[in-house]
Every structure is written in structure tokens, then in C-alpha cells.
mmCIF file of C-alpha atoms in Angstrom:
data_model
loop_
_atom_site.group_PDB
_atom_site.id
_atom_site.type_symbol
_atom_site.label_atom_id
_atom_site.label_comp_id
_atom_site.label_asym_id
_atom_site.label_seq_id
_atom_site.Cartn_x
_atom_site.Cartn_y
_atom_site.Cartn_z
ATOM 1 C CA MET A 1 0.129 0.046 0.004
ATOM 2 C CA VAL A 2 1.087 3.603 -0.388
ATOM 3 C CA GLU A 3 1.315 5.477 2.734
ATOM 4 C CA SER A 4 0.292 9.248 2.608
ATOM 5 C CA LYS A 5 2.363 11.629 4.601
ATOM 6 C CA THR A 6 1.687 15.317 5.285
ATOM 7 C CA GLU A 7 3.718 18.229 6.324
ATOM 8 C CA ALA A 8 3.033 21.591 8.034
ATOM 9 C CA LYS A 9 2.999 24.638 5.786
ATOM 10 C CA SER A 10 6.511 26.112 5.559
ATOM 11 C CA SER A 11 7.053 29.637 4.225
ATOM 12 C CA GLU A 12 10.371 28.808 3.490
ATOM 13 C CA VAL A 13 9.722 26.265 0.583
ATOM 14 C CA GLY A 14 6.049 27.296 -0.060
ATOM 15 C CA VAL A 15 4.814 23.824 1.272
ATOM 16 C CA THR A 16 0.997 24.090 1.104
ATOM 17 C CA ASN A 17 -0.283 20.678 0.048
ATOM 18 C CA PRO A 18 -0.167 17.118 1.316
ATOM 19 C CA TYR A 19 2.543 14.715 -0.158
ATOM 20 C CA ARG A 20 2.401 11.015 -1.414
ATOM 21 C CA GLN A 21 5.237 8.789 -1.564
ATOM 22 C CA THR A 22 5.011 6.229 -4.189
ATOM 23 C CA GLU A 23 5.964 2.482 -3.962
ATOM 24 C CA HIS A 24 8.632 2.729 -6.638
ATOM 25 C CA CYS A 25 10.290 5.898 -5.106
ATOM 26 C CA ASP A 26 11.958 6.606 -1.741
ATOM 27 C CA LYS A 27 11.633 10.336 -2.188
ATOM 28 C CA ILE A 28 8.620 12.403 -0.726
ATOM 29 C CA HIS A 29 7.325 14.828 -3.614
ATOM 30 C CA GLY A 30 4.470 17.127 -4.206
ATOM 31 C CA TYR A 31 3.579 14.901 -7.133
ATOM 32 C CA ARG A 32 3.617 11.316 -7.961
ATOM 33 C CA CYS A 33 6.971 10.048 -9.525
ATOM 34 C CA ASP A 34 5.338 8.426 -12.215
ATOM 35 C CA LYS A 35 2.824 11.390 -13.033
ATOM 36 C CA GLY A 36 3.744 14.784 -14.480
ATOM 37 C CA VAL A 37 2.746 17.703 -12.471
ATOM 38 C CA GLY A 38 1.188 19.784 -15.715
ATOM 39 C CA VAL A 39 1.754 23.289 -15.681
ATOM 40 C CA ILE A 40 4.557 25.159 -13.601
ATOM 41 C CA GLY A 41 5.138 28.802 -13.041
ATOM 42 C CA ILE A 42 8.587 29.689 -12.688
ATOM 43 C CA ASP A 43 10.024 33.156 -11.530
ATOM 44 C CA ILE A 44 13.446 33.436 -12.741
ATOM 45 C CA SER A 45 16.267 35.558 -11.337
ATOM 46 C CA LYS A 46 20.309 35.530 -12.029
ATOM 47 C CA ASP A 47 20.820 32.860 -9.409
ATOM 48 C CA HIS A 48 17.405 30.914 -8.813
ATOM 49 C CA LEU A 49 14.361 29.590 -10.335
ATOM 50 C CA ILE A 50 11.415 29.686 -8.040
ATOM 51 C CA THR A 51 8.758 27.148 -8.934
ATOM 52 C CA SER A 52 4.838 27.237 -8.171
ATOM 53 C CA ARG A 53 4.851 23.466 -7.574
ATOM 54 C CA GLY A 54 7.268 20.972 -5.967
ATOM 55 C CA ARG A 55 8.507 19.665 -2.645
ATOM 56 C CA VAL A 56 11.460 21.940 -3.095
ATOM 57 C CA ARG A 57 10.562 25.159 -4.937
ATOM 58 C CA LYS A 58 13.795 26.806 -5.120
ATOM 59 C CA TYR A 59 16.546 25.730 -7.591
ATOM 60 C CA LYS A 60 19.665 27.079 -9.024
ATOM 61 C CA ASN A 61 19.688 28.609 -12.331
ATOM 62 C CA ASN A 62 22.106 26.217 -13.921
ATOM 63 C CA LYS A 63 22.173 22.830 -15.444
ATOM 64 C CA GLU A 64 21.753 20.814 -12.047
ATOM 65 C CA GLY A 65 18.487 23.042 -11.324
ATOM 66 C CA TYR A 66 16.951 22.702 -14.782
ATOM 67 C CA GLU A 67 17.511 18.918 -14.259
ATOM 68 C CA GLU A 68 15.789 18.722 -10.858
ATOM 69 C CA ILE A 69 12.854 20.504 -12.447
ATOM 70 C CA LEU A 70 12.672 18.228 -15.137
ATOM 71 C CA GLU A 71 11.871 15.264 -12.698
ATOM 72 C CA MET A 72 8.897 16.788 -11.941
ATOM 73 C CA LYS A 73 7.696 15.896 -15.633
ATOM 74 C CA PRO A 74 6.039 19.215 -16.349
ATOM 75 C CA CYS A 75 4.413 19.280 -19.809
ATOM 76 C CA THR A 76 4.143 23.119 -19.774
ATOM 77 C CA ILE A 77 6.321 25.858 -18.192
ATOM 78 C CA VAL A 78 5.217 29.673 -17.858
ATOM 79 C CA LEU A 79 7.758 32.284 -16.894
ATOM 80 C CA GLU A 80 8.330 35.967 -17.286
ATOM 81 C CA PRO A 81 11.080 36.958 -20.005
ATOM 82 C CA THR A 82 13.291 38.462 -17.578
ATOM 83 C CA GLY A 83 15.964 39.325 -20.063
ATOM 84 C CA VAL A 84 19.245 37.159 -20.304
ATOM 85 C CA TYR A 85 18.398 35.155 -17.456
ATOM 86 C CA ALA A 86 15.314 33.773 -18.874
ATOM 87 C CA ILE A 87 16.968 32.654 -22.297
ATOM 88 C CA ARG A 88 19.099 29.887 -21.432
ATOM 89 C CA PRO A 89 16.449 28.076 -19.109
ATOM 90 C CA SER A 90 13.640 28.783 -21.711
ATOM 91 C CA GLN A 91 15.900 27.173 -24.590
ATOM 92 C CA TYR A 92 17.253 24.311 -22.327
ATOM 93 C CA PHE A 93 13.431 23.180 -21.480
ATOM 94 C CA LYS A 94 12.331 23.605 -24.954
ATOM 95 C CA GLU A 95 14.877 21.271 -26.601
ATOM 96 C CA ARG A 96 13.814 18.764 -23.792
ATOM 97 C CA GLY A 97 10.303 18.858 -25.379
ATOM 98 C CA ILE A 98 8.838 21.094 -22.829
ATOM 99 C CA LYS A 99 6.472 23.785 -23.883
ATOM 100 C CA VAL A 100 7.552 27.083 -22.815
ATOM 101 C CA LEU A 101 5.259 30.125 -22.558
ATOM 102 C CA GLN A 102 6.115 33.626 -21.483
ATOM 103 C CA VAL A 103 4.243 36.124 -19.878
ATOM 104 C CA SER A 104 4.905 39.739 -20.865
ATOM 105 C CA PRO A 105 6.151 41.903 -17.988
ATOM 106 C CA ASN A 106 3.233 44.491 -18.681
ATOM 107 C CA ILE A 107 0.517 42.042 -18.451
ATOM 108 C CA LEU A 108 2.272 40.562 -15.203
ATOM 109 C CA SER A 109 2.524 43.849 -13.544
ATOM 110 C CA ARG A 110 -0.904 44.489 -14.137
ATOM 111 C CA GLU A 111 -2.120 41.104 -12.596
ATOM 112 C CA LYS A 112 -0.128 41.519 -9.408
ATOM 113 C CA GLU A 113 -2.066 42.620 -6.490
ATOM 114 C CA PHE A 114 -1.402 46.091 -5.249
ATOM 115 C CA ARG A 115 -1.888 44.941 -1.609
ATOM 116 C CA GLY A 116 -1.036 41.460 -0.043
ATOM 117 C CA LYS A 117 1.302 39.121 -1.144
ATOM 118 C CA LYS A 118 4.563 39.993 -2.962
ATOM 119 C CA THR A 119 6.946 37.175 -3.087
ATOM 120 C CA ASP A 120 8.922 35.316 -5.829
ATOM 121 C CA PHE A 121 6.700 32.260 -4.744
ATOM 122 C CA TYR A 122 3.482 34.050 -5.179
ATOM 123 C CA ASP A 123 4.748 35.264 -8.605
ATOM 124 C CA ALA A 124 5.452 31.937 -9.605
ATOM 125 C CA GLU A 125 2.201 31.035 -8.627
ATOM 126 C CA LYS A 126 0.389 33.871 -10.391
ATOM 127 C CA LEU A 127 2.573 32.720 -13.669
ATOM 128 C CA GLU A 128 1.250 29.399 -13.323
ATOM 129 C CA ASN A 129 -2.415 30.551 -13.733
ATOM 130 C CA MET A 130 -1.700 32.850 -16.683
ATOM 131 C CA VAL A 131 -1.393 30.150 -19.530
ATOM 132 C CA ASP A 132 -4.086 31.849 -21.642
ATOM 133 C CA LYS A 133 -2.148 35.217 -21.577
ATOM 134 C CA ALA A 134 1.122 33.823 -22.578
ATOM 135 C CA LYS A 135 2.885 33.179 -25.789
ATOM 136 C CA GLU A 136 4.975 30.473 -26.704
ATOM 137 C CA TYR A 137 9.017 30.939 -26.365
ATOM 138 C CA GLU A 138 10.703 31.422 -29.599
ATOM 139 C CA TYR A 139 14.594 31.832 -29.880
ATOM 140 C CA ASN A 140 15.228 34.940 -31.585
ATOM 141 C CA SER A 141 18.579 34.812 -33.489
ATOM 142 C CA LEU A 142 18.120 38.106 -35.165
ATOM 143 C CA ARG A 143 17.860 39.672 -31.353
ATOM 144 C CA GLU A 144 20.933 38.347 -30.683
ATOM 145 C CA LEU A 145 22.890 39.634 -33.625
ATOM 146 C CA VAL A 146 21.397 43.148 -33.313
ATOM 147 C CA THR A 147 22.406 43.135 -29.403
ATOM 148 C CA LEU A 148 26.100 42.313 -30.687
ATOM 149 C CA TYR A 149 25.848 44.786 -33.498
ATOM 150 C CA LEU A 150 24.688 47.496 -31.134
ATOM 151 C CA PHE A 151 27.196 46.279 -28.649
ATOM 152 C CA LEU A 152 30.120 46.813 -31.425
ATOM 153 C CA LYS A 153 28.798 50.245 -32.440
ATOM 154 C CA ASP A 154 29.100 51.465 -28.912
ATOM 155 C CA ILE A 155 32.696 50.097 -28.753
ATOM 156 C CA GLU A 156 33.726 51.741 -31.762
ATOM 157 C CA VAL A 157 32.511 55.038 -30.703
ATOM 158 C CA LYS A 158 34.412 54.920 -27.463
ATOM 159 C CA TYR A 159 37.591 53.793 -29.187
ATOM 160 C CA LYS A 160 37.040 56.726 -32.028
ATOM 161 C CA ASN A 161 36.578 59.255 -29.197
ATOM 162 C CA ARG A 162 39.577 57.647 -27.210
ATOM 163 C CA LEU A 163 41.724 57.988 -30.561
ATOM 164 C CA LYS A 164 40.793 61.356 -31.284
ATOM 165 C CA ARG A 165 41.892 62.573 -27.733
ATOM 166 C CA ALA A 166 45.279 60.781 -28.115
ATOM 167 C CA LEU A 167 45.828 62.548 -31.634
ATOM 168 C CA PHE A 168 44.805 65.975 -30.007
ATOM 169 C CA LEU A 169 47.776 65.353 -27.654
ATOM 170 C CA VAL A 170 50.597 65.151 -30.438
ATOM 171 C CA SER A 171 48.907 66.431 -33.728
ATOM 172 C CA ASP A 172 46.814 69.293 -35.212
ATOM 173 C CA ASN A 173 45.026 66.757 -37.200
ATOM 174 C CA ASP A 174 42.371 64.370 -35.581
ATOM 175 C CA LYS A 175 40.732 63.509 -38.541
ATOM 176 C CA LEU A 176 39.939 59.487 -39.168
ATOM 177 C CA ASN A 177 39.846 57.327 -42.381
ATOM 178 C CA LYS A 178 40.798 54.018 -43.184
ATOM 179 C CA GLU A 179 43.865 54.732 -44.919
ATOM 180 C CA ARG A 180 45.335 56.817 -41.721
ATOM 181 C CA LEU A 181 44.079 54.084 -39.233
ATOM 182 C CA GLU A 182 45.881 51.634 -41.125
ATOM 183 C CA ARG A 183 49.142 53.331 -40.915
ATOM 184 C CA LEU A 184 48.637 54.151 -37.335
ATOM 185 C CA ALA A 185 48.109 50.438 -36.724
ATOM 186 C CA LYS A 186 51.230 49.515 -38.052
ATOM 187 C CA GLY A 187 53.091 52.215 -35.953
ATOM 188 C CA ASP A 188 53.919 54.347 -39.067
ATOM 189 C CA PHE A 189 53.980 57.930 -38.137
ATOM 190 C CA THR A 190 56.167 59.201 -41.086
ATOM 191 C CA GLN A 191 53.326 61.108 -42.389
ATOM 192 C CA GLU A 192 52.288 62.776 -39.101
ATOM 193 C CA GLU A 193 53.362 66.356 -38.140
ATOM 194 C CA LEU A 194 53.618 65.416 -34.408
ATOM 195 C CA TYR A 195 54.710 67.606 -31.069
ATOM 196 C CA GLN A 196 57.590 66.239 -29.772
ATOM 197 C CA LEU A 197 56.761 66.384 -26.182
ATOM 198 C CA GLU A 198 57.678 64.494 -23.089
ATOM 199 C CA TYR A 199 54.565 62.222 -23.146
ATOM 200 C CA THR A 200 54.605 61.989 -27.145
ATOM 201 C CA PRO A 201 56.298 58.332 -27.106
ATOM 202 C CA ILE A 202 53.493 57.060 -24.586
ATOM 203 C CA VAL A 203 50.826 58.520 -26.586
ATOM 204 C CA LEU A 204 52.001 57.048 -29.813
ATOM 205 C CA GLU A 205 52.048 53.740 -28.257
ATOM 206 C CA GLU A 206 48.391 54.424 -27.343
ATOM 207 C CA ILE A 207 47.515 55.546 -30.903
ATOM 208 C CA LYS A 208 48.855 52.338 -32.413
ATOM 209 C CA VAL A 209 46.755 50.265 -30.191
ATOM 210 C CA LEU A 210 43.614 52.018 -30.367
ATOM 211 C CA ALA A 211 43.819 52.308 -34.301
ATOM 212 C CA LYS A 212 44.547 48.541 -34.653
ATOM 213 C CA THR A 213 41.554 47.896 -32.296
ATOM 214 C CA LEU A 214 39.197 50.239 -33.919
ATOM 215 C CA LEU A 215 40.065 48.582 -37.383
ATOM 216 C CA GLU A 216 39.151 45.139 -36.048
ATOM 217 C CA THR A 217 36.032 46.393 -34.398
ATOM 218 C CA GLN A 218 34.727 47.983 -37.742
ATOM 219 C CA GLU A 219 35.433 44.602 -39.693
ATOM 220 C CA LYS A 220 33.493 42.760 -37.271
ATOM 221 C CA LEU A 221 30.682 45.283 -37.584
ATOM 222 C CA LYS A 222 30.595 44.772 -41.184
ATOM 223 C CA GLU A 223 30.304 40.934 -40.858
ATOM 224 C CA VAL A 224 27.656 41.136 -38.386
ATOM 225 C CA ARG A 225 25.764 43.813 -40.512
ATOM 226 C CA ARG A 226 25.768 41.335 -43.343
ATOM 227 C CA MET A 227 24.332 38.723 -41.249
ATOM 228 C CA ILE A 228 21.512 40.940 -39.906
ATOM 229 C CA GLU A 229 20.676 41.849 -43.325
ATOM 230 C CA GLU A 230 20.474 38.195 -44.366
ATOM 231 C CA GLN A 231 17.990 37.710 -41.910
ATOM 232 C CA VAL A 232 15.754 40.185 -43.077
ATOM 233 C CA PRO A 233 13.080 38.622 -45.620
ATOM 234 C CA ASP A 234 13.037 40.717 -48.879
ATOM 235 C CA ASN A 235 9.305 40.858 -48.678
ATOM 236 C CA HIS A 236 9.047 42.344 -45.309
ATOM 237 C CA VAL A 237 6.770 45.217 -44.947
ATOM 238 C CA LEU A 238 9.253 47.621 -43.123
ATOM 239 C CA LEU A 239 11.347 47.633 -46.336
ATOM 240 C CA THR A 240 8.368 49.445 -48.416
ATOM 241 C CA ILE A 241 8.852 52.461 -46.249
ATOM 242 C CA PRO A 242 11.174 54.946 -47.950
ATOM 243 C CA GLY A 243 14.303 55.724 -45.912
ATOM 244 C CA VAL A 244 14.290 52.312 -44.129
ATOM 245 C CA GLY A 245 16.986 49.800 -45.394
ATOM 246 C CA ARG A 246 17.535 46.362 -44.478
ATOM 247 C CA LEU A 247 20.030 47.192 -41.763
ATOM 248 C CA ALA A 248 17.592 49.559 -40.215
ATOM 249 C CA ALA A 249 14.640 47.006 -40.449
ATOM 250 C CA GLY A 250 17.017 44.521 -39.001
ATOM 251 C CA VAL A 251 17.621 46.406 -35.870
ATOM 252 C CA ILE A 252 14.055 47.478 -35.513
ATOM 253 C CA ILE A 253 12.809 43.893 -35.886
ATOM 254 C CA GLY A 254 15.424 42.321 -33.428
ATOM 255 C CA VAL A 255 14.854 44.847 -30.867
ATOM 256 C CA VAL A 256 11.039 45.030 -30.898
ATOM 257 C CA GLY A 257 10.325 41.363 -31.390
ATOM 258 C CA ASP A 258 6.944 41.262 -31.671
ATOM 259 C CA VAL A 259 5.061 44.531 -32.617
ATOM 260 C CA LYS A 260 1.561 43.026 -31.740
ATOM 261 C CA ARG A 261 2.459 43.670 -28.331
ATOM 262 C CA PHE A 262 1.992 47.294 -28.655
ATOM 263 C CA PRO A 263 -1.609 47.692 -29.276
ATOM 264 C CA LYS A 264 -1.678 51.406 -30.175
ATOM 265 C CA PRO A 265 1.136 53.573 -31.741
ATOM 266 C CA GLU A 266 1.457 55.695 -28.609
ATOM 267 C CA SER A 267 2.635 52.647 -26.850
ATOM 268 C CA PHE A 268 5.324 51.805 -29.649
ATOM 269 C CA VAL A 269 6.416 55.608 -29.571
ATOM 270 C CA ALA A 270 6.719 55.362 -25.863
ATOM 271 C CA TYR A 271 8.928 52.507 -26.166
ATOM 272 C CA CYS A 272 11.130 54.287 -28.603
ATOM 273 C CA GLY A 273 11.685 56.911 -25.907
ATOM 274 C CA LEU A 274 10.134 59.606 -28.343
ATOM 275 C CA ASP A 275 6.705 60.341 -26.685
ATOM 276 C CA PRO A 276 6.476 64.014 -25.712
ATOM 277 C CA LEU A 277 6.894 64.844 -21.909
ATOM 278 C CA VAL A 278 4.332 67.535 -20.766
ATOM 279 C CA GLU A 279 3.586 69.047 -17.547
ATOM 280 C CA ARG A 280 0.237 70.519 -16.695
ATOM 281 C CA SER A 281 -0.389 72.881 -13.713
ATOM 282 C CA GLY A 282 -3.811 74.354 -13.876
ATOM 283 C CA LYS A 283 -4.477 75.695 -17.317
ATOM 284 C CA ALA A 284 -0.649 75.871 -18.186
ATOM 285 C CA VAL A 285 0.862 73.293 -20.408
ATOM 286 C CA ILE A 286 4.638 72.926 -20.257
ATOM 287 C CA SER A 287 6.366 70.991 -22.991
ATOM 288 C CA LYS A 288 9.537 69.444 -21.667
ATOM 289 C CA GLY A 289 10.692 67.603 -24.925
ATOM 290 C CA ILE A 290 10.736 63.801 -25.092
ATOM 291 C CA SER A 291 10.852 61.551 -22.067
ATOM 292 C CA LYS A 292 13.812 59.231 -23.364
ATOM 293 C CA ARG A 293 12.682 56.585 -21.158
ATOM 294 C CA GLY A 294 12.489 53.835 -23.783
ATOM 295 C CA ASN A 295 14.961 52.097 -25.786
ATOM 296 C CA LYS A 296 17.892 54.423 -26.763
ATOM 297 C CA TYR A 297 18.896 52.602 -29.816
ATOM 298 C CA LEU A 298 15.513 52.775 -31.391
ATOM 299 C CA ARG A 299 15.374 56.663 -30.417
ATOM 300 C CA ARG A 300 18.717 57.026 -32.132
ATOM 301 C CA LEU A 301 17.821 55.257 -35.100
ATOM 302 C CA PHE A 302 14.627 57.003 -35.898
ATOM 303 C CA TYR A 303 16.317 60.385 -35.265
ATOM 304 C CA PHE A 304 19.124 59.435 -37.675
ATOM 305 C CA LEU A 305 16.793 57.909 -40.266
ATOM 306 C CA ALA A 306 14.421 61.233 -40.105
ATOM 307 C CA ASP A 307 17.321 63.501 -40.512
ATOM 308 C CA MET A 308 18.952 61.672 -43.289
ATOM 309 C CA ASN A 309 15.931 60.661 -45.463
ATOM 310 C CA TYR A 310 12.797 62.599 -44.661
ATOM 311 C CA SER A 311 13.144 63.960 -48.027
ATOM 312 C CA ARG A 312 12.657 60.495 -49.701
ATOM 313 C CA ASN A 313 9.304 59.875 -47.498
ATOM 314 C CA HIS A 314 6.386 61.725 -48.636
ATOM 315 C CA THR A 315 4.739 61.379 -45.221
ATOM 316 C CA LEU A 316 7.784 63.033 -43.533
ATOM 317 C CA LEU A 317 8.453 65.481 -46.178
ATOM 318 C CA LYS A 318 4.887 66.710 -46.008
ATOM 319 C CA PHE A 319 5.284 66.911 -41.936
ATOM 320 C CA TYR A 320 8.690 68.772 -42.428
ATOM 321 C CA GLU A 321 7.019 71.379 -44.879
ATOM 322 C CA ALA A 322 4.255 71.902 -42.463
ATOM 323 C CA HIS A 323 6.099 72.513 -39.348
ATOM 324 C CA LYS A 324 9.423 73.660 -40.436
ATOM 325 C CA ASP A 325 8.397 77.343 -39.304
ATOM 326 C CA SER A 326 7.195 76.619 -35.893
ATOM 327 C CA LEU A 327 9.911 73.952 -35.066
ATOM 328 C CA GLN A 328 13.504 74.403 -35.429
ATOM 329 C CA GLY A 329 16.690 72.378 -35.213
ATOM 330 C CA LYS A 330 16.821 69.095 -33.083
ATOM 331 C CA LYS A 331 12.913 69.665 -32.103
ATOM 332 C CA LEU A 332 11.882 69.517 -35.892
ATOM 333 C CA TYR A 333 13.931 66.277 -36.472
ATOM 334 C CA THR A 334 12.731 64.833 -33.088
ATOM 335 C CA ALA A 335 9.284 65.443 -34.144
ATOM 336 C CA LEU A 336 10.027 63.813 -37.500
ATOM 337 C CA ALA A 337 11.283 60.858 -35.632
ATOM 338 C CA ARG A 338 8.246 60.260 -33.721
ATOM 339 C CA LYS A 339 6.221 60.559 -36.965
ATOM 340 C CA LEU A 340 8.449 57.982 -38.508
ATOM 341 C CA ALA A 341 7.919 55.790 -35.520
ATOM 342 C CA ARG A 342 4.248 55.946 -35.937
ATOM 343 C CA VAL A 343 4.484 54.915 -39.867
ATOM 344 C CA VAL A 344 6.612 52.024 -38.705
ATOM 345 C CA TRP A 345 4.071 50.783 -36.333
ATOM 346 C CA SER A 346 1.220 51.442 -38.546
ATOM 347 C CA VAL A 347 2.871 49.580 -41.425
ATOM 348 C CA TRP A 348 4.157 46.681 -39.447
ATOM 349 C CA TYR A 349 1.208 46.063 -36.755
ATOM 350 C CA ASN A 350 -1.182 46.108 -39.836
ATOM 351 C CA ASN A 351 1.186 44.178 -42.116
ATOM 352 C CA ARG A 352 0.593 46.417 -45.016
ATOM 353 C CA PRO A 353 2.963 48.231 -47.334
ATOM 354 C CA TYR A 354 3.592 51.605 -46.844
ATOM 355 C CA GLU A 355 1.288 54.032 -48.816
ATOM 356 C CA PRO A 356 1.803 57.806 -48.885
ATOM 357 C CA LYS A 357 -0.908 59.812 -47.515
#
């Protein structure tokens, strides 16, 4: 016979139910060893996974912890996509035949109670009951490539600025081009007019290192850019927008992921950090520019595209002509960037090619 054993509730491990010991297993579980537990909600942090079910509900966020969770034989796992810490366990479980669902952080925050419980265990339990509001996890290789591309762009800017600083210390010319970079990377300063100062030998060594690293970074950027462009389908609707090329489309798709999570253009504009920041006091309305609380890379991209390509886009050109007298400089191009973000949302969300109005 199978003997039932119960334990008192413990806040440490979240034990809430009686447990049964099966005939063929000498361990006590919150489930039968020969039967799966069904749906499990998992709250993820860098170091731990907190499950909504199980005898022990706190596991390490590593292979050992994943295997212990798999011993419960779940058929579905529901979790919150908490950045990089959720990617590895999601992919691990998926490749072992488990259906992995992800709940948007925005949806989860609306479901959490304003009062009462607020613990990792409680969050895991909430996730378990949100299957109908979750979407199946899919690995996004384009997102990883875009992340790498943007990381390398940041490095390129830092090396350029540092190299210009070093050049200023020993030369009146801080202009950079590929030919000059190649000479500097080899330590060839024969064509340079240099200040012969006490620190010049040290700075020249720094210039050599920086120039070599900058060239390598730029070559890697070209390679990653090519990989991004190859992953953008030829018939993607974003490519129908004048001024949005294959690289720009790839960056937008990689950063945003699923545009359907933005039901309104205002939410997409806010995600890009281009929403206007307005303060109201009585009848007074004070505009303070844009919020800049969204994704900085999308904000910079839309500003760059609006600045360089507004004349090629009928919608942006019409907006420019209508507002060029009332808005000046950066304010005008920021407004153009916001307009472009709305155009991108409309075309992508409705999956219809761009049509000038």
C-alpha cells in the first residue's frame, strides 16, 4: 500500500499541500513520481528559479537546477522573460520537449495585487495561472545579432573618441579615415606632423593600439551587419517604407520582437523613448521635450533616419514642410523621428505596405 504523509505549511519552501510517497520511489514529492505535474510557473532571477509547485521550490539557475525541475515531468512551463537570465532555461527546457510560455512583464505587472502578497513564490503561482495570456517562447537569433551589433557600435564610438583624444595630444589633425588608421595601426607615423613633447612616445603607443583595435571592430561590424541583413526577408513590409533599409529594418525587428505587444502607436512611440514629456498645472501646459525613457537605440535610429531620409519619404516631407517654421533644429527632427515611429508601427502592425497619404 502507498502511505500518505503530510507536512505543515512552510514559508521557506512554500509547502501548501499533502504529499504522497509512491511505491517505486523513496522520496517525498508534491507529485507522483510516475505522473507529471502539468503546468509550472517559474519566477526567474540570475541565481535561482522559483517554481509554483514541487517539494522544494527553489532551484539554482544552472543545469543542475534545470534537471531537478525536469524530474517533476512538467508538460508546460510559464515564465516571465527577465532578460538574459530567462533565455538559457527557456531554450534548455524547449529542447527537451517541454512547452515554454512567456508572459509579458506589462501583463504580469497588471495582474499583481497592489496589496497583500508580493514574493517570488507568489509570482510563480501567478504565472502558473496565466497560460491563456502567455505566448510560446521562440529563440530570436536576429535579436542576438542586433544586440551584438549595437554593442560593437558602442565600442567603436568609445575607441574613436579615445583615439581622437590621443591624436589631439600630439597632432593638430584628429581626422580619421581607413588609410590613416591602417598606417597608425602599423606604427607608421612618418606622414604625421607631431609635437615632440615629454609624453609623445607613450601617446604614440596608445594611438597604435587604439587604431588597430578600431580597425578590427569595424571589420567585425561589417560581418555582423551582413548577417543581420541576410535575416530580413525580402518581402518584409518595413522595407516598403522609403528611407528604411535592410539594416535599419533588421535592428527594429531584432529590438522590438513582436510588434503586436504594442496595441496602439502611442505605446510603441513610448517604447522608443520619443513620447512627448508634458507637465500640466492648472491651465498651463509645459512641454519638456521627449521622455527618453524607452529604448535608446531605437530613439537614435529613428532620429538618424528622419534626419537623413525625410526628403525621400512623402509622409515625412509633408510633415517637414508643415512644421519647419514652428519647429527648429533638433525639435523638428525629433518630431520627424516620432512621426516615422508611428509610420513604422502602422505598416508593421497592420502588415500592409507603406502608402503615402
